[in-house]
Coordinates of C-alpha atoms in Angstrom, one line a residue:
Chain R
M1 CA 0.0 -0.7 0.1
K2 CA 1.0 3.4 -0.2
V3 CA 1.6 5.7 2.8
L4 CA 1.8 9.4 2.4
V5 CA 3.2 10.5 5.8
A6 CA 3.0 15.2 6.6
V7 CA 5.5 16.4 8.0
K8 CA 6.2 20.3 9.1
R9 CA 9.3 22.5 9.6
V10 CA 9.0 23.6 13.3
I11 CA 11.6 25.7 15.6
D12 CA 13.5 23.0 17.7
Y13 CA 11.8 21.8 20.5
N14 CA 15.2 22.5 22.8
V15 CA 15.1 26.7 21.9
K16 CA 13.4 29.2 24.2
I17 CA 11.8 31.0 21.9
R18 CA 11.2 35.3 22.4
V19 CA 8.3 37.3 21.5
K20 CA 8.6 40.4 18.7
P21 CA 9.2 43.5 20.6
D22 CA 6.2 44.4 18.2
H23 CA 3.7 41.5 19.8
S24 CA 3.2 40.9 16.3
D25 CA 4.6 37.0 16.5
V26 CA 7.5 35.0 17.8
D27 CA 10.9 35.5 16.2
L28 CA 12.1 33.2 14.1
T29 CA 15.0 35.0 13.0
N30 CA 17.9 32.6 13.5
V31 CA 16.5 30.7 15.3
K32 CA 17.4 26.6 15.2
M33 CA 14.8 25.0 13.0
A34 CA 13.6 21.1 12.8
M35 CA 11.1 18.9 12.9
N36 CA 8.0 18.3 14.4
P37 CA 8.4 15.8 16.7
F38 CA 5.5 13.8 16.0
C39 CA 6.3 14.4 12.3
E40 CA 9.4 12.6 13.0
I41 CA 6.6 9.2 14.5
A42 CA 4.8 9.6 11.6
V43 CA 7.7 9.5 9.3
E44 CA 8.9 6.0 11.8
E45 CA 6.0 4.7 11.8
A46 CA 6.1 4.5 7.5
V47 CA 9.4 3.4 7.5
R48 CA 8.5 0.3 9.5
L49 CA 5.6 0.0 7.7
K50 CA 7.4 -1.0 4.5
E51 CA 10.1 -2.9 6.7
K52 CA 7.3 -5.1 7.6
G53 CA 5.9 -5.8 3.9
I54 CA 3.1 -3.7 4.5
A55 CA 4.0 -0.6 2.4
T56 CA 5.5 -0.4 -0.8
E57 CA 5.8 3.3 -1.2
I58 CA 6.3 6.2 1.3
V59 CA 5.5 10.1 0.0
A60 CA 6.6 12.6 2.3
V61 CA 4.8 15.8 2.0
T62 CA 4.8 19.0 3.8
V63 CA 2.8 22.6 3.3
G64 CA 5.7 25.9 3.7
P65 CA 8.4 28.1 2.0
K66 CA 11.2 27.2 0.6
A67 CA 13.5 26.3 3.4
S68 CA 11.0 22.8 4.6
Q69 CA 12.8 21.1 1.5
E70 CA 15.4 20.5 4.7
Q71 CA 12.4 18.5 6.4
L72 CA 11.3 16.6 3.3
R73 CA 15.5 15.6 2.8
T74 CA 15.1 14.8 6.3
A75 CA 12.5 12.6 5.6
L76 CA 13.8 10.6 2.7
A77 CA 17.3 10.5 4.6
L78 CA 15.0 8.3 7.3
G79 CA 13.4 6.2 4.6
A80 CA 11.0 8.1 2.6
D81 CA 10.9 6.7 -1.0
R82 CA 10.2 10.1 -2.5
A83 CA 9.0 13.8 -1.4
I84 CA 6.0 16.8 -2.2
H85 CA 7.2 20.6 -1.6
V86 CA 4.0 22.3 -1.5
E87 CA 5.7 25.7 -2.2
T88 CA 4.1 29.0 -0.1
D89 CA 4.9 32.0 1.8
A90 CA 1.8 32.7 3.3
R91 CA 1.0 31.4 6.8
V92 CA -1.0 29.0 5.9
E93 CA -3.4 27.9 9.0
S94 CA -4.4 24.4 9.5
L95 CA -7.5 24.3 7.5
A96 CA -5.8 25.9 4.3
V97 CA -3.1 23.2 4.9
A98 CA -5.6 20.0 6.0
K99 CA -7.2 21.7 2.2
L100 CA -3.4 21.7 0.3
L101 CA -2.8 17.8 1.3
K102 CA -6.4 17.3 0.3
G103 CA -5.2 17.7 -2.9
V104 CA -2.0 15.7 -3.1
V105 CA -4.3 13.1 -1.6
D106 CA -6.6 13.3 -4.4
E107 CA -3.3 13.2 -7.4
E108 CA -1.5 10.5 -5.3
Q109 CA -4.7 7.8 -4.1
P110 CA -2.3 7.0 -0.8
D111 CA -4.3 4.0 1.5
L112 CA -2.7 5.4 4.4
V113 CA -1.8 8.9 5.4
I114 CA 0.1 9.4 8.5
L115 CA 0.7 12.7 10.1
G116 CA 1.8 14.4 14.0
K117 CA -1.0 15.0 16.6
Q118 CA 0.4 18.4 16.5
A119 CA 2.5 20.6 15.6
I120 CA 4.7 22.6 18.5
D121 CA 4.2 25.8 17.2
T122 CA 0.7 26.5 16.7
D123 CA -0.5 23.5 18.9
N124 CA -3.4 23.3 17.0
N125 CA -3.8 19.8 16.7
Q126 CA -6.2 20.1 13.9
T127 CA -4.9 19.0 10.7
G128 CA -4.9 15.7 10.6
Q129 CA -8.9 15.7 11.5
M130 CA -9.6 18.2 8.6
L131 CA -7.4 16.2 6.5
A132 CA -10.0 13.3 7.2
A133 CA -12.7 15.7 7.0
L134 CA -12.4 16.6 3.7
S135 CA -11.2 13.6 1.7
G136 CA -14.3 11.7 2.8
M137 CA -11.9 9.4 5.4
G138 CA -12.0 7.7 8.9
Q139 CA -9.7 8.7 11.9
G140 CA -7.5 7.4 14.1
T141 CA -6.0 10.3 16.6
F142 CA -3.2 10.1 18.9
A143 CA -2.1 6.7 17.8
S144 CA 0.2 4.0 19.7
E145 CA -0.5 1.5 17.7
V146 CA -1.5 0.7 14.2
A147 CA -2.2 -2.5 13.0
F148 CA -2.7 -4.5 9.8
G149 CA -4.5 -7.5 10.0
D150 CA -4.6 -8.1 13.6
G151 CA -8.8 -8.5 14.5
V152 CA -9.6 -7.0 11.4
E153 CA -10.6 -7.1 8.2
E154 CA -8.9 -6.8 4.9
G155 CA -9.3 -3.7 4.0
E156 CA -9.0 -2.0 7.3
V157 CA -6.6 -0.5 9.8
R158 CA -6.2 -1.3 13.5
V159 CA -5.6 2.0 15.5
T160 CA -5.4 2.5 19.7
R161 CA -5.7 5.9 20.5
E162 CA -4.7 7.5 23.8
I163 CA -7.5 8.9 25.0
D164 CA -8.1 10.6 28.4
G165 CA -8.4 7.8 31.0
G166 CA -7.1 4.9 29.1
L167 CA -6.8 3.9 25.3
Q168 CA -9.5 3.2 23.0
T169 CA -9.1 0.5 20.0
V170 CA -10.4 1.3 16.9
A171 CA -11.2 -0.4 13.4
L172 CA -11.0 2.4 10.1
K173 CA -12.0 2.0 6.4
L174 CA -9.1 2.2 4.0
P175 CA -8.0 4.9 3.1
A176 CA -7.7 6.5 7.1
V177 CA -6.4 9.5 8.3
V178 CA -3.8 8.3 11.4
T179 CA -2.3 11.4 13.5
T180 CA 0.6 10.1 16.0
D181 CA 1.2 10.1 19.7
L182 CA 4.0 10.3 21.6
R183 CA 3.9 6.0 22.3
L184 CA 3.8 4.7 19.1
N185 CA 7.3 4.9 18.2
E186 CA 10.9 6.1 19.0
P187 CA 12.4 7.7 15.7
R188 CA 15.7 6.3 14.7
Y189 CA 18.5 8.6 13.5
A190 CA 18.9 9.4 9.7
K191 CA 22.8 7.5 9.0
L192 CA 25.1 9.9 7.4
P193 CA 24.8 7.7 4.0
D194 CA 20.8 7.6 3.6
I195 CA 21.3 11.8 4.6
M196 CA 23.7 11.5 1.0
K197 CA 21.7 9.0 -0.4
A198 CA 18.6 11.1 0.2
K199 CA 19.7 14.0 -1.9
K200 CA 19.1 11.6 -5.1
K201 CA 15.9 10.9 -3.9
P202 CA 12.3 13.4 -6.1
L203 CA 11.1 15.8 -4.9
D204 CA 8.3 17.1 -6.6
T205 CA 7.1 20.5 -6.2
R206 CA 3.4 21.9 -6.3
T207 CA 1.7 24.7 -6.0
P208 CA -1.7 26.1 -4.2
E209 CA -2.3 27.4 -7.7
A210 CA -1.8 24.4 -9.1
L211 CA -3.6 22.9 -6.3
G212 CA -6.9 24.5 -6.7
V213 CA -6.2 26.4 -2.7
T214 CA -6.7 29.6 -1.8
V215 CA -4.3 29.9 1.4
A216 CA -6.6 32.9 3.2
S217 CA -8.1 32.1 6.1
G218 CA -10.7 33.7 7.9
L219 CA -8.6 33.7 11.5
S220 CA -5.9 36.5 12.2
L221 CA -3.3 36.9 14.7
L222 CA -4.1 40.1 16.8
K223 CA -1.6 40.2 19.0
V224 CA 1.8 37.6 20.7
E225 CA 2.4 38.3 23.9
T226 CA 4.9 36.8 26.7
P227 CA 3.1 35.1 29.5
A228 CA 3.3 36.8 32.7
E229 CA 6.0 35.6 34.7
R230 CA 5.6 33.7 37.9
K231 CA 7.3 35.9 40.7
G232 CA 10.4 34.0 41.6
G233 CA 9.8 31.7 45.0
I234 CA 11.5 30.8 48.0
K235 CA 14.1 28.1 49.0
V236 CA 12.5 26.3 51.9
G237 CA 15.1 23.8 55.0
S238 CA 13.0 21.2 55.7
V239 CA 10.1 19.6 55.4
D240 CA 8.6 21.3 58.3
E241 CA 9.3 24.5 57.1
L242 CA 7.8 23.6 53.9
I243 CA 4.7 22.0 55.5
D244 CA 4.7 25.4 57.8
K245 CA 4.4 28.2 54.6
L246 CA 2.0 25.6 53.1
K247 CA -0.4 25.2 55.5
N248 CA 0.1 28.7 57.0
E249 CA 1.4 31.4 54.4
A250 CA -0.4 29.8 51.2
K251 CA -2.7 28.0 52.5
V252 CA -3.7 24.9 50.4
L253 CA -3.2 22.7 52.7
Chain Y
M1 CA -26.2 34.8 19.3
S2 CA -26.2 31.2 20.0
I3 CA -24.3 28.3 21.4
L4 CA -24.1 24.5 21.3
V5 CA -21.7 23.0 23.9
L6 CA -21.4 19.5 23.6
A7 CA -21.3 17.5 26.5
E8 CA -18.8 15.1 27.4
Y9 CA -19.2 12.2 29.7
H10 CA -17.1 9.2 31.5
D11 CA -18.8 5.9 32.2
G12 CA -22.2 7.7 32.2
Q13 CA -21.5 10.4 34.8
L14 CA -21.2 14.1 33.4
A15 CA -18.0 15.3 33.1
A16 CA -16.7 17.9 35.1
G17 CA -14.9 19.6 32.1
T18 CA -18.5 20.8 30.5
A19 CA -19.6 22.8 33.5
H20 CA -15.9 24.8 32.9
V21 CA -16.6 25.1 29.2
V22 CA -20.5 26.6 30.1
G23 CA -18.8 29.0 31.9
A24 CA -16.8 29.7 28.8
A25 CA -20.3 30.0 27.3
R26 CA -21.2 32.4 29.5
A27 CA -18.6 34.8 28.9
I28 CA -19.1 34.6 25.0
G29 CA -22.7 35.9 25.7
G30 CA -25.8 34.2 23.9
D31 CA -28.3 31.5 24.7
I32 CA -26.8 28.1 26.3
D33 CA -27.8 24.4 24.9
I34 CA -26.0 21.4 25.2
L35 CA -25.9 18.2 23.4
V36 CA -26.2 15.0 24.5
A37 CA -24.8 12.4 22.1
G38 CA -24.3 9.4 23.3
D39 CA -26.0 5.3 23.5
D40 CA -28.2 5.2 26.8
I41 CA -27.3 8.5 28.7
A42 CA -30.7 9.7 30.0
G43 CA -28.3 10.6 33.4
V44 CA -25.8 12.3 31.6
A45 CA -28.9 14.9 29.9
E46 CA -30.7 15.0 34.0
A47 CA -27.4 16.2 35.1
A48 CA -26.8 18.4 32.0
A49 CA -29.8 20.5 32.3
R50 CA -29.1 21.4 36.1
L51 CA -25.8 23.5 34.9
D52 CA -27.0 26.6 35.2
G53 CA -27.2 28.6 32.4
V54 CA -28.3 26.4 30.1
S55 CA -30.9 26.9 28.0
R56 CA -31.9 23.9 26.6
V57 CA -30.3 20.6 27.0
R58 CA -30.7 18.0 23.5
V59 CA -30.4 14.8 23.3
A60 CA -29.1 12.4 20.6
D61 CA -29.7 9.0 21.4
A62 CA -28.6 5.9 19.4
P63 CA -26.3 3.5 19.3
V64 CA -24.1 5.2 16.7
Y65 CA -23.1 8.1 19.1
A66 CA -21.9 4.9 21.3
H67 CA -17.9 5.7 22.5
Q68 CA -18.0 9.2 20.7
L69 CA -16.4 7.9 17.9
A70 CA -15.9 11.2 15.1
E71 CA -16.8 10.6 12.7
P72 CA -20.3 10.0 13.2
L73 CA -20.4 13.1 16.0
A74 CA -18.7 15.0 13.7
D75 CA -22.0 14.9 11.1
L76 CA -24.2 15.3 13.3
L77 CA -22.5 19.1 14.8
V78 CA -22.6 19.7 11.0
Q79 CA -26.4 18.8 11.3
L80 CA -27.5 21.0 13.9
A81 CA -24.5 24.2 13.3
D82 CA -26.5 26.2 11.1
D83 CA -28.9 27.0 14.5
Y84 CA -25.6 28.3 16.7
S85 CA -23.3 31.0 16.2
H86 CA -20.4 28.7 18.1
V87 CA -19.6 25.3 18.8
L88 CA -17.6 25.2 22.0
A89 CA -15.9 21.5 23.5
A90 CA -13.2 21.0 26.3
A91 CA -9.9 20.8 25.0
S92 CA -9.7 16.8 25.9
T93 CA -9.3 14.4 23.5
D94 CA -12.9 13.6 22.9
G95 CA -12.9 17.3 22.0
K96 CA -9.8 17.4 20.1
N97 CA -11.1 14.8 18.0
V98 CA -14.3 16.3 16.9
L99 CA -13.9 19.9 16.9
P100 CA -11.3 20.2 14.0
R101 CA -14.0 17.4 11.6
V102 CA -17.1 19.9 12.2
A103 CA -14.6 22.8 11.8
A104 CA -13.3 21.2 8.1
L105 CA -16.4 20.6 7.5
K106 CA -18.4 23.2 7.6
D107 CA -15.3 25.4 6.0
V108 CA -14.7 27.8 8.8
S109 CA -11.2 28.0 10.7
Q110 CA -10.3 25.9 14.5
I111 CA -9.6 27.7 17.3
S112 CA -7.8 25.3 19.7
E113 CA -7.8 25.5 23.7
I114 CA -8.5 29.0 24.6
L115 CA -8.0 30.2 27.7
S116 CA -9.7 33.8 27.6
V117 CA -13.1 35.2 25.8
E118 CA -12.2 39.2 24.4
S119 CA -15.2 39.7 23.0
A120 CA -17.6 37.1 21.2
D121 CA -15.6 36.7 17.8
T122 CA -11.9 37.3 19.1
F123 CA -9.5 35.4 21.7
K124 CA -6.7 34.4 23.5
R125 CA -4.7 30.9 23.3
P126 CA -1.5 29.5 24.2
I127 CA 1.4 29.0 21.5
Y128 CA 4.7 27.3 21.5
A129 CA 4.5 24.8 24.8
G130 CA 2.6 28.1 26.2
N131 CA 5.5 29.8 25.5
A132 CA 3.7 32.4 24.0
I133 CA 0.0 33.7 24.5
A134 CA -1.6 34.6 20.7
T135 CA -4.9 36.8 20.0
V136 CA -6.6 35.5 17.2
Q137 CA -10.0 37.1 15.4
S138 CA -12.2 35.1 13.8
R139 CA -14.7 36.3 10.9
D140 CA -16.1 33.0 10.2
P141 CA -19.6 32.8 10.3
L142 CA -19.2 30.0 13.0
K143 CA -16.6 29.7 15.5
V144 CA -15.7 26.1 16.7
I145 CA -13.5 26.4 19.6
T146 CA -11.9 24.2 22.2
V147 CA -11.8 25.0 25.5
R148 CA -9.0 24.5 28.7
T149 CA -11.2 23.9 30.9
T150 CA -8.3 25.1 33.8
A151 CA -8.9 28.6 32.5
F152 CA -12.5 29.0 33.1
E153 CA -14.3 29.0 36.4
P154 CA -17.2 26.3 36.3
V155 CA -21.0 27.2 36.3
A156 CA -22.9 25.7 38.9
D157 CA -25.6 23.9 39.0
G158 CA -29.0 26.0 38.6
A159 CA -32.8 24.9 38.0
A160 CA -33.4 22.8 35.7
A161 CA -33.2 23.5 31.7
P162 CA -35.9 21.7 29.6
V163 CA -34.4 18.6 27.4
E164 CA -34.9 17.7 24.1
A165 CA -35.1 14.4 22.2
L166 CA -33.5 14.7 19.3
D167 CA -34.3 12.5 16.1
I168 CA -31.6 12.7 14.0
V169 CA -29.3 9.5 13.8
V170 CA -26.7 9.6 11.0
S171 CA -24.7 6.7 9.8
S172 CA -21.6 5.2 10.3
T173 CA -19.1 3.5 7.9
L174 CA -15.7 4.8 8.0
S175 CA -14.8 3.3 11.8
R176 CA -16.3 1.0 14.0
F177 CA -15.1 0.0 17.9
I178 CA -13.2 -2.9 19.3
G179 CA -12.8 -2.2 22.7
E180 CA -11.3 0.0 25.4
E181 CA -8.8 -0.5 27.7
L182 CA -9.1 2.6 30.4
A183 CA -6.8 2.7 33.5
Q184 CA -8.0 1.8 37.3
N185 CA -7.5 4.5 39.4
E186 CA -9.1 5.1 42.7
R187 CA -7.4 9.3 42.4
P188 CA -9.2 12.4 41.3
E189 CA -9.1 12.4 37.9
L190 CA -5.6 13.8 36.7
G191 CA -7.2 17.6 34.7
G192 CA -9.7 18.3 37.7
A193 CA -7.5 17.4 41.0
R194 CA -7.1 20.3 43.4
V195 CA -3.9 18.7 44.3
V196 CA -1.2 17.1 42.3
I197 CA 2.2 15.3 43.0
S198 CA 4.1 13.9 40.1
G199 CA 7.5 12.2 39.5
G200 CA 10.4 12.8 37.7
R201 CA 13.5 11.2 36.5
G202 CA 14.6 11.6 39.6
M203 CA 12.1 8.6 41.3
G204 CA 14.8 6.6 39.5
N205 CA 12.3 3.1 38.6
G206 CA 8.1 2.6 38.7
D207 CA 8.4 0.8 41.8
N208 CA 9.6 4.6 43.6
F209 CA 6.4 6.2 42.8
K210 CA 4.8 3.6 45.6
L211 CA 6.4 6.6 47.6
L212 CA 3.8 9.2 46.0
D213 CA 1.5 7.2 46.6
G214 CA 1.1 7.8 50.9
I215 CA 0.9 11.8 50.0
A216 CA -1.7 11.4 47.9
D217 CA -4.0 9.8 50.2
K218 CA -3.1 12.0 52.4
L219 CA -3.9 15.0 50.1
G220 CA -6.6 14.1 47.7
A221 CA -4.5 14.2 44.6
A222 CA -4.0 12.9 41.4
I223 CA -0.4 11.7 40.5
G224 CA 1.5 12.7 38.0
A225 CA 4.3 12.2 36.1
S226 CA 7.3 14.3 33.8
R227 CA 7.9 12.8 29.7
A228 CA 11.1 11.9 31.2
A229 CA 9.3 9.0 33.8
V230 CA 6.9 8.3 31.2
D231 CA 9.8 7.1 28.5
A232 CA 11.8 5.6 30.7
G233 CA 8.8 3.0 31.6
F234 CA 7.6 4.3 34.9
V235 CA 4.8 4.5 34.8
P236 CA 1.8 4.8 31.6
N237 CA 2.0 7.9 29.6
D238 CA -1.4 8.6 30.8
M239 CA 0.0 10.2 33.9
Q240 CA 2.4 12.5 31.4
V241 CA 2.0 16.7 32.3
G242 CA 2.9 18.5 29.9
Q243 CA 3.1 20.0 26.1
T244 CA 1.7 16.8 24.8
G245 CA 0.8 15.0 27.8
K246 CA -1.8 17.0 30.2
I247 CA -2.6 20.2 31.2
V248 CA -3.2 21.0 34.4
A249 CA -3.2 23.8 37.1
P250 CA -3.8 22.5 40.1
D251 CA -4.1 24.6 43.9
L252 CA -1.1 22.9 44.3
Y253 CA 1.3 21.0 42.3
I254 CA 4.5 19.0 44.0
A255 CA 7.1 18.6 41.6
V256 CA 9.3 15.5 42.7
G257 CA 12.7 14.7 41.3
I258 CA 11.7 16.8 37.7
S259 CA 13.9 18.8 36.4
G260 CA 11.9 21.5 35.0
A261 CA 12.0 21.3 31.0
I262 CA 10.1 23.9 29.0
Q263 CA 7.7 20.5 28.3
H264 CA 6.7 19.8 31.4
L265 CA 6.6 23.3 32.5
A266 CA 3.8 23.8 29.7
G267 CA 1.0 22.0 31.8
M268 CA 1.7 22.6 35.0
K269 CA 3.3 26.9 35.1
D270 CA -0.5 27.4 35.7
S271 CA -0.5 25.7 39.0
K272 CA -1.2 28.0 41.9
V273 CA 1.2 27.0 44.1
I274 CA 4.4 25.2 43.3
V275 CA 6.9 23.1 45.8
A276 CA 9.9 21.7 43.5
I277 CA 11.6 19.0 45.7
N278 CA 15.1 18.1 43.3
K279 CA 18.8 17.8 44.8
D280 CA 19.5 20.2 41.9
D281 CA 19.8 23.1 43.6
E282 CA 20.0 25.0 39.5
A283 CA 16.8 22.9 37.9
P284 CA 15.2 24.9 36.5
I285 CA 12.3 23.5 38.0
F286 CA 12.9 26.4 41.5
Q287 CA 13.0 29.4 38.7
V288 CA 9.0 28.3 38.8
A289 CA 8.9 27.1 42.2
D290 CA 6.8 29.2 44.8
Y291 CA 8.8 26.5 47.3
G292 CA 11.5 24.9 46.8
L293 CA 13.5 22.2 48.8
V294 CA 17.1 20.7 47.9
G295 CA 18.0 16.8 48.9
D296 CA 17.3 13.8 48.2
L297 CA 13.6 12.8 47.7
F298 CA 14.3 9.2 48.5
E299 CA 14.6 10.9 52.2
I300 CA 12.4 14.0 51.5
L301 CA 9.2 12.1 50.9
P302 CA 8.6 9.4 53.8
E303 CA 9.3 13.0 56.1
L304 CA 7.3 14.5 54.3
E305 CA 4.2 12.0 54.8
Q306 CA 4.7 11.1 58.6
K307 CA 4.6 14.7 59.0
L308 CA 1.3 15.2 56.9

């Protein structure tokens, strides 16, 4: 089966972000960028499906500026067969990304689409669900296990989902959309020879216009602020002092 | 303006978060309806009808809505959405699963995890793991919104609102429920607990998490964990507090053997009082802790349990 994996270029998760002085957005100049951690898990899952002989081809896709091709090359180094870059410099909200991805889904006709559950910049947790809705597919969000043939019928995928309070297992008719949670797998690192080979793998470019999608959104970002700082606390010297402070000063015990 | 709130429930009990979402709906203003969808959910509908400020409860009772699968629930919400200016749900795993699907089917944006209502179309929400707060405005005719429940006060119980049965039964062929496995836990739910005590990599192993049990029992606390503790296999991931786990804002949060990585702070830094117990006095957790105690947790925890 053909698997489509969507990846996003985001600020590296270890970077402490700065808000621009004019409060228009977060300052991304000269900041280390990387593949979104949940997207790494998505790529890893696709590669494991190929190693198990279930997936026959992995296509990686991203939406974003020219520089996002770095993240596609990373996906190729990790095991994707080819890549599609939907190039736009516009600020694209989740709904527009979902529409662009639907355009790619319509062209590629994958059997399974894997995305991360959320990107760590916007923290939206929307794109996979929206893509499933627009493509008329079932959705297995927050997946901690993806299986075939194991208790489900031919033409279905079994997805175990992380829900508040535990796990839920569903069967989805293929083609379907799966979004990854942390526990799904532990992503591998790209090896140097694979990084070199990835440079030769095919990478096609599309534009929103060619896919017939307008990226305009009904949402505007009015302001970005730094959250209120917590005021510095104190260190106490003993358990007795801690209990006393919690009882008599903070009054939470 | 009229607002539809999707009720959340577990084991036939209305989830505490729904009262918080109604609190957010009241901040927007307008008539507030609650949708209860499921199979055999009369008790949930009665509890929802008692929430103060609710105009009516609409009940979709059919087997297809059992287990809150996204596909049928979204189709139901789409059929109801034209009567409303806003559709709200808690930013729980259920709300996050269903609402973006509804928004896409209605061709509008979805606004995730709002922290405050600035006006009926303008909201604040956290981005970058809570390290920045964005103010966003929606010009869409329908606002589809998930609510961070800890950011809004719950409404109290009031007079019972009328309950109305809906006869919309959608068909569902895209997905089917196979089973669920819920964590056995007699303690309060992590998201709603007044006190949370969490362990990190410093706990050393899963067995040592038992050191937190006695303290949690005495304080009526829920037990959480950092991503490091979950990744190390000490505890199951549904205990994880952080950007990729649960967001909590209890009155008292006790972080034990947790360094305080950005990822973890995103999940707990809105707690009223934070206590850190860590042997490394340089640990970043001390920068957000109201009370810090530097020392060996294996000595401190038993002493704390005994003296509480």
